[in-house]
PDB file of C-alpha atoms in Angstrom:
ATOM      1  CA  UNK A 993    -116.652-111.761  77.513  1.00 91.00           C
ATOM      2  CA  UNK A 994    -120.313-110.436  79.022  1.00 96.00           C
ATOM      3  CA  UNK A 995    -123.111-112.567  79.469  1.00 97.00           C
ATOM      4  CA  UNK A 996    -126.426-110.998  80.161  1.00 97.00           C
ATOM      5  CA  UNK A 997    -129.642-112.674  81.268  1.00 98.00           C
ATOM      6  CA  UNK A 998    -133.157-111.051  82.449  1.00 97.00           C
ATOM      7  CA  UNK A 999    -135.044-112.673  85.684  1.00 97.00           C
ATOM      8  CA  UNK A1000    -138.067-110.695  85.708  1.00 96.00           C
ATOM      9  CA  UNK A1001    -137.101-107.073  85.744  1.00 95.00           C
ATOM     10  CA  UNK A1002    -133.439-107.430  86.957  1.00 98.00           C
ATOM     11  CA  UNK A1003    -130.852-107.749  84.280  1.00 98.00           C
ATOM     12  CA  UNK A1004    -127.623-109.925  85.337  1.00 98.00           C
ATOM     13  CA  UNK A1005    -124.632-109.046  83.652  1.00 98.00           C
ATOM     14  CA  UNK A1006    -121.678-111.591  83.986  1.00 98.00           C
ATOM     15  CA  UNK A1007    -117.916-111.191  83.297  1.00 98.00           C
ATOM     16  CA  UNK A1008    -117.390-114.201  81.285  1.00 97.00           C
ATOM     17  CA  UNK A1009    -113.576-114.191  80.730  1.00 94.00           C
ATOM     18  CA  UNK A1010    -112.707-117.272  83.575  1.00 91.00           C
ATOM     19  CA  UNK A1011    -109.835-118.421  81.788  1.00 91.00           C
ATOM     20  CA  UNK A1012    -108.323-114.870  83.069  1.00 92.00           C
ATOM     21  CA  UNK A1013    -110.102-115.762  86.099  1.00 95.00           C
ATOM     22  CA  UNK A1014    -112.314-112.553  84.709  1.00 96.00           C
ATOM     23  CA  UNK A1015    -109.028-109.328  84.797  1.00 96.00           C
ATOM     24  CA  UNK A1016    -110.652-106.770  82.856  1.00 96.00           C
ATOM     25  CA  UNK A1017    -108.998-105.717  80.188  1.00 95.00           C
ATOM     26  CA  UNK A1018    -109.953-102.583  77.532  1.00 96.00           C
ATOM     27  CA  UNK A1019    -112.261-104.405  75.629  1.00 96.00           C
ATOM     28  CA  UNK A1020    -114.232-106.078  78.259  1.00 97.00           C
ATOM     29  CA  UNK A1021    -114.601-102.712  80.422  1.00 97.00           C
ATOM     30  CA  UNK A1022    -116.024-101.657  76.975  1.00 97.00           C
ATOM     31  CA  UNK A1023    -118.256-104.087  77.028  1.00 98.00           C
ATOM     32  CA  UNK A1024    -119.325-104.005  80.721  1.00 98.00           C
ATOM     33  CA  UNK A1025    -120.250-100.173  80.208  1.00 98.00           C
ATOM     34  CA  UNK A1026    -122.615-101.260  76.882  1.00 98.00           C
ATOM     35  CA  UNK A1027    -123.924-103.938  79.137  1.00 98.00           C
ATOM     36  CA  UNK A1028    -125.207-101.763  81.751  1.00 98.00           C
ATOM     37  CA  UNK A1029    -126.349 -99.042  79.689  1.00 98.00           C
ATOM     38  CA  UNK A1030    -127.815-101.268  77.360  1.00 98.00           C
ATOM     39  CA  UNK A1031    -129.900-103.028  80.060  1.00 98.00           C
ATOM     40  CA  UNK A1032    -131.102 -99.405  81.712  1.00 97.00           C
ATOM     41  CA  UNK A1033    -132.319 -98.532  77.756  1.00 97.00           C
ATOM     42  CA  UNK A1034    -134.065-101.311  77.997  1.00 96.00           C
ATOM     43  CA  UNK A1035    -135.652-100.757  80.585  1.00 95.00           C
ATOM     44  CA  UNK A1036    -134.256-102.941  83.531  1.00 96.00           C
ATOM     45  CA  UNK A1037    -135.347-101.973  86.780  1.00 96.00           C
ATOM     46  CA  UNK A1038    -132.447-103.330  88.870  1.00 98.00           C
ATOM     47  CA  UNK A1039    -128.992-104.809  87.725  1.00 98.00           C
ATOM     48  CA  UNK A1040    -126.844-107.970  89.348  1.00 98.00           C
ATOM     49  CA  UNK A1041    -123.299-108.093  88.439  1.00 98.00           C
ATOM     50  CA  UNK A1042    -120.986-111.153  88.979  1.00 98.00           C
ATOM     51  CA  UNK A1043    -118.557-113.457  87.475  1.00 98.00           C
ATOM     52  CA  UNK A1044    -118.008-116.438  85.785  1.00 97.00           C
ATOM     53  CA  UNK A1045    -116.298-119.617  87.576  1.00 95.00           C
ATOM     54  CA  UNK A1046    -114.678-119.430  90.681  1.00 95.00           C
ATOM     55  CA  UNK A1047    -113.926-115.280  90.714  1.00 97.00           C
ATOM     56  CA  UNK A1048    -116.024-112.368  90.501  1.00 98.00           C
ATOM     57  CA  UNK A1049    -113.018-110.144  89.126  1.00 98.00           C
ATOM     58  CA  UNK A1050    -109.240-110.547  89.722  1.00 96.00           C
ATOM     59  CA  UNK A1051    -108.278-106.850  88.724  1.00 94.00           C
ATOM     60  CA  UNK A1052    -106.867-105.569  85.719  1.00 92.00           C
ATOM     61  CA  UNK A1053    -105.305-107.330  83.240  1.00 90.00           C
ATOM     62  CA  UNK A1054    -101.683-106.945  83.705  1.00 83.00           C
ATOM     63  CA  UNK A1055    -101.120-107.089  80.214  1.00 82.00           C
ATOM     64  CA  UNK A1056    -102.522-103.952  79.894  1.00 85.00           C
ATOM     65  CA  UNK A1057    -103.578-101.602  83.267  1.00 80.00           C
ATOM     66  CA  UNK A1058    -100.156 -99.587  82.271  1.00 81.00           C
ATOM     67  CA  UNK A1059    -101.772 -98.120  79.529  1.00 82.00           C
ATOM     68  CA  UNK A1060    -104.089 -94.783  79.367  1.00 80.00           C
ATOM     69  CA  UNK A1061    -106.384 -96.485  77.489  1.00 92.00           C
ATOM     70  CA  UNK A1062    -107.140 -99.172  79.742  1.00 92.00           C
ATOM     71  CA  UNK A1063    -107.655 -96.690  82.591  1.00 90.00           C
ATOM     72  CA  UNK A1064    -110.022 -94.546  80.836  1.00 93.00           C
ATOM     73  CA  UNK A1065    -112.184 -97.485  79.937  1.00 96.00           C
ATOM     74  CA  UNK A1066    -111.774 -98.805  83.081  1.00 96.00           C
ATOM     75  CA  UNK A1067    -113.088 -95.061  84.811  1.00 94.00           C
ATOM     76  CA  UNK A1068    -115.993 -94.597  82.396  1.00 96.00           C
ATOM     77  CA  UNK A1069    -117.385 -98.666  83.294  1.00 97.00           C
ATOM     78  CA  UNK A1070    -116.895 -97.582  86.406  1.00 96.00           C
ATOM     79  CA  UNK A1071    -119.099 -94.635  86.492  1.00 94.00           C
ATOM     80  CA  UNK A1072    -121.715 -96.113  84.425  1.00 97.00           C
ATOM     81  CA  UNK A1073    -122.307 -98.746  87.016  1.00 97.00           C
ATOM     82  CA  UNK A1074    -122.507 -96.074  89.708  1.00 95.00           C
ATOM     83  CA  UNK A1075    -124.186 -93.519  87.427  1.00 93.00           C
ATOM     84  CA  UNK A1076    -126.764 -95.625  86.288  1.00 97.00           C
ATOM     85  CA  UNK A1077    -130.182 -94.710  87.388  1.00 93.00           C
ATOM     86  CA  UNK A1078    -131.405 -98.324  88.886  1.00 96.00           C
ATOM     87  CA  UNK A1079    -129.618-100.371  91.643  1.00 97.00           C
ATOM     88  CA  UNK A1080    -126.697-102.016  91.182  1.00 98.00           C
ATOM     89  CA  UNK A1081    -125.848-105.378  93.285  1.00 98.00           C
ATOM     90  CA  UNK A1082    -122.573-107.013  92.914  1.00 98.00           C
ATOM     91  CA  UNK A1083    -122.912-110.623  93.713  1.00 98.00           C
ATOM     92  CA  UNK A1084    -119.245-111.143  94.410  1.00 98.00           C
ATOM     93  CA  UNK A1085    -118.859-114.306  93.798  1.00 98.00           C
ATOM     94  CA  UNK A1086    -115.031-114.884  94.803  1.00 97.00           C
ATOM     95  CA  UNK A1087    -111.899-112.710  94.513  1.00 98.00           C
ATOM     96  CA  UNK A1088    -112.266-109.268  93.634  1.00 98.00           C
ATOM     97  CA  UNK A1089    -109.001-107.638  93.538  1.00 97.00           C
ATOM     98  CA  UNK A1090    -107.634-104.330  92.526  1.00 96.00           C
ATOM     99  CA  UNK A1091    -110.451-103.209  90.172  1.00 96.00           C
ATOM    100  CA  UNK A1092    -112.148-106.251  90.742  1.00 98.00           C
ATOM    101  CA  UNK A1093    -113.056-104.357  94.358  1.00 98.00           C
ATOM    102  CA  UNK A1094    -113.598-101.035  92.342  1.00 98.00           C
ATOM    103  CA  UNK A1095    -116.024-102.545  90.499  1.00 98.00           C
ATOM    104  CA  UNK A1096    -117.634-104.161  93.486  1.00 98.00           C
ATOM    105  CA  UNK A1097    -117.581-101.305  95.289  1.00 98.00           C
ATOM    106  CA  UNK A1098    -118.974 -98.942  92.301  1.00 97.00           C
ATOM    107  CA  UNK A1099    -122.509-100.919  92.553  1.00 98.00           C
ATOM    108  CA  UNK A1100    -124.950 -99.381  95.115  1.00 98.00           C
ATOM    109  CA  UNK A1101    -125.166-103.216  96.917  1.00 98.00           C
ATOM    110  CA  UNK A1102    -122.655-106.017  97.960  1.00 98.00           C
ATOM    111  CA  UNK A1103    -123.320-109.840  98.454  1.00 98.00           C
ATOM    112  CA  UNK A1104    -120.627-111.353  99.260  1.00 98.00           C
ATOM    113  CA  UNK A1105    -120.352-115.792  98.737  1.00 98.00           C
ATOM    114  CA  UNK A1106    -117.980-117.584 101.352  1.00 96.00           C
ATOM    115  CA  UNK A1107    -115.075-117.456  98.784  1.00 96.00           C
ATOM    116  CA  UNK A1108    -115.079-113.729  98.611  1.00 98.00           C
ATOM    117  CA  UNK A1109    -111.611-111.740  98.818  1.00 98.00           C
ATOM    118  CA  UNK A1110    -111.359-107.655  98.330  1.00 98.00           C
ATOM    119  CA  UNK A1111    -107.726-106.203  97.860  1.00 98.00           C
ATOM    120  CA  UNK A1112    -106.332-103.177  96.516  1.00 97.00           C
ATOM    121  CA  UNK A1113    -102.256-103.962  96.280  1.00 95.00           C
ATOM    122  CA  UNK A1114    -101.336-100.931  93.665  1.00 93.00           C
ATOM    123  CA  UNK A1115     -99.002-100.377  96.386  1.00 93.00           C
ATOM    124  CA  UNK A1116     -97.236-103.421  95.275  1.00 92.00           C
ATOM    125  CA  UNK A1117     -97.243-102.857  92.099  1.00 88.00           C
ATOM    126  CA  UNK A1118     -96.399 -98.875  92.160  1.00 88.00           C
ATOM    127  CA  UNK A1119     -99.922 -98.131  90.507  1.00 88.00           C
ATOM    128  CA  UNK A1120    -102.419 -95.881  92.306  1.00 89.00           C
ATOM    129  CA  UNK A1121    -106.280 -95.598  92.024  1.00 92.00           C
ATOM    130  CA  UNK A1122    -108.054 -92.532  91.355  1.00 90.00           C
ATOM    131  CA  UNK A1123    -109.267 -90.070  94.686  1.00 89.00           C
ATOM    132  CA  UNK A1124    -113.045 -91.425  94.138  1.00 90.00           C
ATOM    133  CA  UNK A1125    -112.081 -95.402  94.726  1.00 93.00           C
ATOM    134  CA  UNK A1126    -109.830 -94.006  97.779  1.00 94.00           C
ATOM    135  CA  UNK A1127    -112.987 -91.754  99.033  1.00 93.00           C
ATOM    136  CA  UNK A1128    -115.675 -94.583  98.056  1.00 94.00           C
ATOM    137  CA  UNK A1129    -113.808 -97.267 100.147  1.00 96.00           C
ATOM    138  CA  UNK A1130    -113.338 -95.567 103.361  1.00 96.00           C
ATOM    139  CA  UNK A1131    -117.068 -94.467 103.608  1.00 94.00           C
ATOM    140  CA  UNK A1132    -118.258 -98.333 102.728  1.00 96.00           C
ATOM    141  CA  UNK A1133    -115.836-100.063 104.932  1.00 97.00           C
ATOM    142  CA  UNK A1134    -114.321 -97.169 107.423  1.00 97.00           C
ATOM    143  CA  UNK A1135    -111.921 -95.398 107.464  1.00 96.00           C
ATOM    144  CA  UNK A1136    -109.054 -97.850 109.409  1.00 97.00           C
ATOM    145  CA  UNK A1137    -110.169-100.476 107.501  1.00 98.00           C
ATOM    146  CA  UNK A1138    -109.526 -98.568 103.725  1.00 98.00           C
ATOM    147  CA  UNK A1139    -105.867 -97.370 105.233  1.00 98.00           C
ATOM    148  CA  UNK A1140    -105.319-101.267 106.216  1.00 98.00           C
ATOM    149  CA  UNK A1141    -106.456-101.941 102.702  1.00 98.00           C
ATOM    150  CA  UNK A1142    -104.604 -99.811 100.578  1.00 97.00           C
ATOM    151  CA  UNK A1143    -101.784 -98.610 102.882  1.00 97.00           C
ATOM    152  CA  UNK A1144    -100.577-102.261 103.848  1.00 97.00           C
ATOM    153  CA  UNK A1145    -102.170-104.229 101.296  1.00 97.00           C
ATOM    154  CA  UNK A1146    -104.455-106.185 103.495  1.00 98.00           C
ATOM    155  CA  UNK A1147    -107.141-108.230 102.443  1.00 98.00           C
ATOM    156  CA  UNK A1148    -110.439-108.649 103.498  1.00 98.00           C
ATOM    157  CA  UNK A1149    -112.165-112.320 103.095  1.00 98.00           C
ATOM    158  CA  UNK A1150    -115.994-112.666 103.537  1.00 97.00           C
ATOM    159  CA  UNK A1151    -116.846-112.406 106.845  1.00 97.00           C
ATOM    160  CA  UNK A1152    -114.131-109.272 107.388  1.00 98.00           C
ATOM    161  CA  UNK A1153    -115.804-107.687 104.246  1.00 98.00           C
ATOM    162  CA  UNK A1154    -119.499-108.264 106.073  1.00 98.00           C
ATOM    163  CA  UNK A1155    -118.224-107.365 109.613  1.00 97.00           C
ATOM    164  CA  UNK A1156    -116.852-103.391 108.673  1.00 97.00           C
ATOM    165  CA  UNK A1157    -119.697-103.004 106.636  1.00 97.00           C
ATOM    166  CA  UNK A1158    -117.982-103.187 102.540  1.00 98.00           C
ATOM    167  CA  UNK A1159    -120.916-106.047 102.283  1.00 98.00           C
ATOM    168  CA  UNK A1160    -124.338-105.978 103.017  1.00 98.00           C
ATOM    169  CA  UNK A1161    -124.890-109.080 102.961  1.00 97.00           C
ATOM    170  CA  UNK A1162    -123.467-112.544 102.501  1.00 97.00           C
ATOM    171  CA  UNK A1163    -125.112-115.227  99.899  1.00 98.00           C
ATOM    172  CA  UNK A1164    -125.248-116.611  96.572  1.00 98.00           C
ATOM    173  CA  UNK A1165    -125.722-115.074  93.061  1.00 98.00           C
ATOM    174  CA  UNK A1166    -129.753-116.222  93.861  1.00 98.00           C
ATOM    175  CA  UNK A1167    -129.658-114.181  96.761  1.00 98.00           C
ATOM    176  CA  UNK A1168    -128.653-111.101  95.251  1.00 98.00           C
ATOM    177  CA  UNK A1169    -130.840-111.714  92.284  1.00 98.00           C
ATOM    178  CA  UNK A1170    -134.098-112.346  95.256  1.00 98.00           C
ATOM    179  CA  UNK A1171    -133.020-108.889  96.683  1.00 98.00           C
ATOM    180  CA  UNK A1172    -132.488-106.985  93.397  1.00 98.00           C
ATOM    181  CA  UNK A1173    -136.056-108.265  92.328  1.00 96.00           C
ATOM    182  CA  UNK A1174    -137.847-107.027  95.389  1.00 95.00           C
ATOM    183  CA  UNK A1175    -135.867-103.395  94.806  1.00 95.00           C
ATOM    184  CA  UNK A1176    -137.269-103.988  90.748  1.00 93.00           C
ATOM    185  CA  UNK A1177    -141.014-103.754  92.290  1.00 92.00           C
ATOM    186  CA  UNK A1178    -140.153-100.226  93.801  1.00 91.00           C
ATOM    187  CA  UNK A1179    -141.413 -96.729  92.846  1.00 89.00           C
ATOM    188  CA  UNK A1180    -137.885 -96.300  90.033  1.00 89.00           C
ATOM    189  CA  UNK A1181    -138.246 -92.396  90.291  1.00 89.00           C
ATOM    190  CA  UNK A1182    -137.781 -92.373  94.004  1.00 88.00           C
ATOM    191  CA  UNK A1183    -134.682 -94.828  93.659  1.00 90.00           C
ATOM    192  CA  UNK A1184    -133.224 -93.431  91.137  1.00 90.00           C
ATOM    193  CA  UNK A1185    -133.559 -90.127  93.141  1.00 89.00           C
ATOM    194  CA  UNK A1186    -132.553 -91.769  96.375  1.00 88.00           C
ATOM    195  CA  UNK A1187    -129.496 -93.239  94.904  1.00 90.00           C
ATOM    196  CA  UNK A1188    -128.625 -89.699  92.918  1.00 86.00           C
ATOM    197  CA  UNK A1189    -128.320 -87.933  96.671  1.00 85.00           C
ATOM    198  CA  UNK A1190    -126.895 -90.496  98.477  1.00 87.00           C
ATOM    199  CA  UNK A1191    -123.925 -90.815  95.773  1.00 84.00           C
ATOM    200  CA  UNK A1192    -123.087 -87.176  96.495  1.00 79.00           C
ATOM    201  CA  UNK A1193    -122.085 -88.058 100.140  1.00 77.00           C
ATOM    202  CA  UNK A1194    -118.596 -89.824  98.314  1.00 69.00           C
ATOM    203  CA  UNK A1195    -118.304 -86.185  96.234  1.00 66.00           C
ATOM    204  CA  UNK A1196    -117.137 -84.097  99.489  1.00 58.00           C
ATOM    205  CA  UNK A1197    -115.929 -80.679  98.899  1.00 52.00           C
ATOM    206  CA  UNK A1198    -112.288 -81.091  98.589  1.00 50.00           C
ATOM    207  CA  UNK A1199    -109.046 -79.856  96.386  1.00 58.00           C
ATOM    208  CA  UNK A1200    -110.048 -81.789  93.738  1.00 63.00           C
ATOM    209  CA  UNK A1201    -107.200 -79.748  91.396  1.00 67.00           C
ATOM    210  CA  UNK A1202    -104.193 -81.134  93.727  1.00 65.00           C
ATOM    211  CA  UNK A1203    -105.544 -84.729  94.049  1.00 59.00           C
ATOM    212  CA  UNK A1204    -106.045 -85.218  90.839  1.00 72.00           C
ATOM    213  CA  UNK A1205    -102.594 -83.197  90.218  1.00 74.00           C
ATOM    214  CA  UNK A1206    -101.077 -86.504  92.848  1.00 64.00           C
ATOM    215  CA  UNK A1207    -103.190 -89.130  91.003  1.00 67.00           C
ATOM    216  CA  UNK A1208    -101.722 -88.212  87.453  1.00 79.00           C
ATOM    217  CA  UNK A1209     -98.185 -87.833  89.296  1.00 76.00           C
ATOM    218  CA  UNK A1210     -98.147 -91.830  90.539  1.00 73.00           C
ATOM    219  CA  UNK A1211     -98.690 -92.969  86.644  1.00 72.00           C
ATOM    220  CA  UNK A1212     -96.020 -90.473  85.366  1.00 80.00           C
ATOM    221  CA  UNK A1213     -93.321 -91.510  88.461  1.00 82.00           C
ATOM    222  CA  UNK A1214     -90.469 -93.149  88.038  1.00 82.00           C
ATOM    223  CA  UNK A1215     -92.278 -95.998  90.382  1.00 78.00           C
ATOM    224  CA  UNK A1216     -94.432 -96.634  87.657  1.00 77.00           C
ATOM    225  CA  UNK A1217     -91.669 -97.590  85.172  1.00 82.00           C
ATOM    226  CA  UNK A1218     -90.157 -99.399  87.672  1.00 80.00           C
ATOM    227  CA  UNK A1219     -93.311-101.408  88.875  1.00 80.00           C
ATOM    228  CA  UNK A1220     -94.071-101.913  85.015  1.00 79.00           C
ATOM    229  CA  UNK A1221     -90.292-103.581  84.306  1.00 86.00           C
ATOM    230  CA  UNK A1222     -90.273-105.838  86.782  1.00 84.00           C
ATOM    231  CA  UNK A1223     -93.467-107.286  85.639  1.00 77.00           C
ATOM    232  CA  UNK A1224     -91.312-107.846  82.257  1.00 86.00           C
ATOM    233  CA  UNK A1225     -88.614-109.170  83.791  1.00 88.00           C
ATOM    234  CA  UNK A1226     -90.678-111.362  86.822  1.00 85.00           C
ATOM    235  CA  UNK A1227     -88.928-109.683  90.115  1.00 89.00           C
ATOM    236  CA  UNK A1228     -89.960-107.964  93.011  1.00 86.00           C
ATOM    237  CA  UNK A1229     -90.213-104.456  92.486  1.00 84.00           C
ATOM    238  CA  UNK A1230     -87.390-101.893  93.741  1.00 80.00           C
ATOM    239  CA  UNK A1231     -89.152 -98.188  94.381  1.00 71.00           C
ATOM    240  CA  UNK A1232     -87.525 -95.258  95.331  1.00 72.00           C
ATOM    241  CA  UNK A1233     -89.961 -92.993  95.772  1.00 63.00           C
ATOM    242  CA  UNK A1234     -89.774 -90.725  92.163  1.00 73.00           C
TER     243      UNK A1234
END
């Protein structure tokens, strides 16, 4: 389910699992995290991620994002890829949707291919991501744009993605491995320290207790269940609000 290659001193890590046009699912978050880690032990001085076929990551595998297991193997990829002390580009290759856009928007850099989509519907679906995705996305893309996002489900395609400023820049898997290997050549101490301080902007001082205390609240609701059945029984979802 993970392909890794080496180009110079940048490590590309690929989701190989196009058949599931690449969902993430417990064991290939697993696998992601050993990926990355694996490449900064070896000494990788820049990481591209992207995804096999015609998607860079459709979400979570529905088969299994109810379950706590999948979402603490899905937080702890997460924050490998973000904690990891080199740059991280996502070449986002297509759709990245639900925690195909976490994922995205957990590496330091975004390039973003004509085909590119970023979503977060867990409104749809009566699921809820954690107060660091929520935080993370309004300082990338603004704060209007994260409400339209995850508020009303909208989604943004390429050039939307590029124009609030969720992208850096727009190109090919080539062109993000190009940009990672001029960021491989840099001094990795002063990176690795650059990127440590400016990840501390998305940690603001805040009630973490209570959000955290609202987070767990959306998995245990009543929404949940509900969102969860009609998966099982293929209908539109009915929530109430509990």
């Amino acid at each position: 389910m993970i392909e890794t290659s080496a180009h110079g001193r940048v490590t590309v890590i690929t989701l190989d699992r196009p058949e599931r046009r690449n969902a993430l699912n417990v064991a290939l978050c697993h696998r992601l995290r050993e990926a990355v880690t694996g490449a900064v032990d070896g000494g990788t001085r820049a990481i591209v991620l992207t995804g096999a076929g015609t998607s860079f990551c459709s979400g979570a595998d529905l088969g299994e994002v109810y379950t706590a297991d999948f979402r603490d193997a899905l937080y702890a990829m997460l924050h490998a890829v973000t904690d990891a002390p080199v740059p991280v580009v996502a070449a986002v290759n297509g759709p990245a949707i639900g925690a195909g856009t976490q994922l995205a928007i957990a590496a330091d850099l975004r390039v973003a291919a004509p085909g590119a989509v970023f979503g977060v519907p867990t409104a749809k679906i009566g699921l809820a991501v954690d107060p660091w995705t929520i935080r993370r996305l309004a300082l990338l893309a603004g704060n209007g744009v994260a409400r339209a996002v995850l508020l009303a489900c909208d989604q943004l395609d390429a050039d939307a993605a590029r124009s609030c400023g969720l992208v850096e820049r727009t190109g090919s898997l080539d062109d993000a491995i190009e940009w990672a290997g001029g960021m491989s050549a840099l001094a990795p101490l002063t990176v690795a320290y650059s990127k440590q301080v400016l990840n501390e902007v998305f940690e603001p001082e805040l009630d973490e207790k209570a959000l955290d205390t609202a987070f767990e609240a959306c998995w245990a609701s009543d929404d949940f269940a509900e969102g969860r059945r009609a998966r099982t029984e293929k209908r539109p979802p009915v929530f109430e609000g509990r």
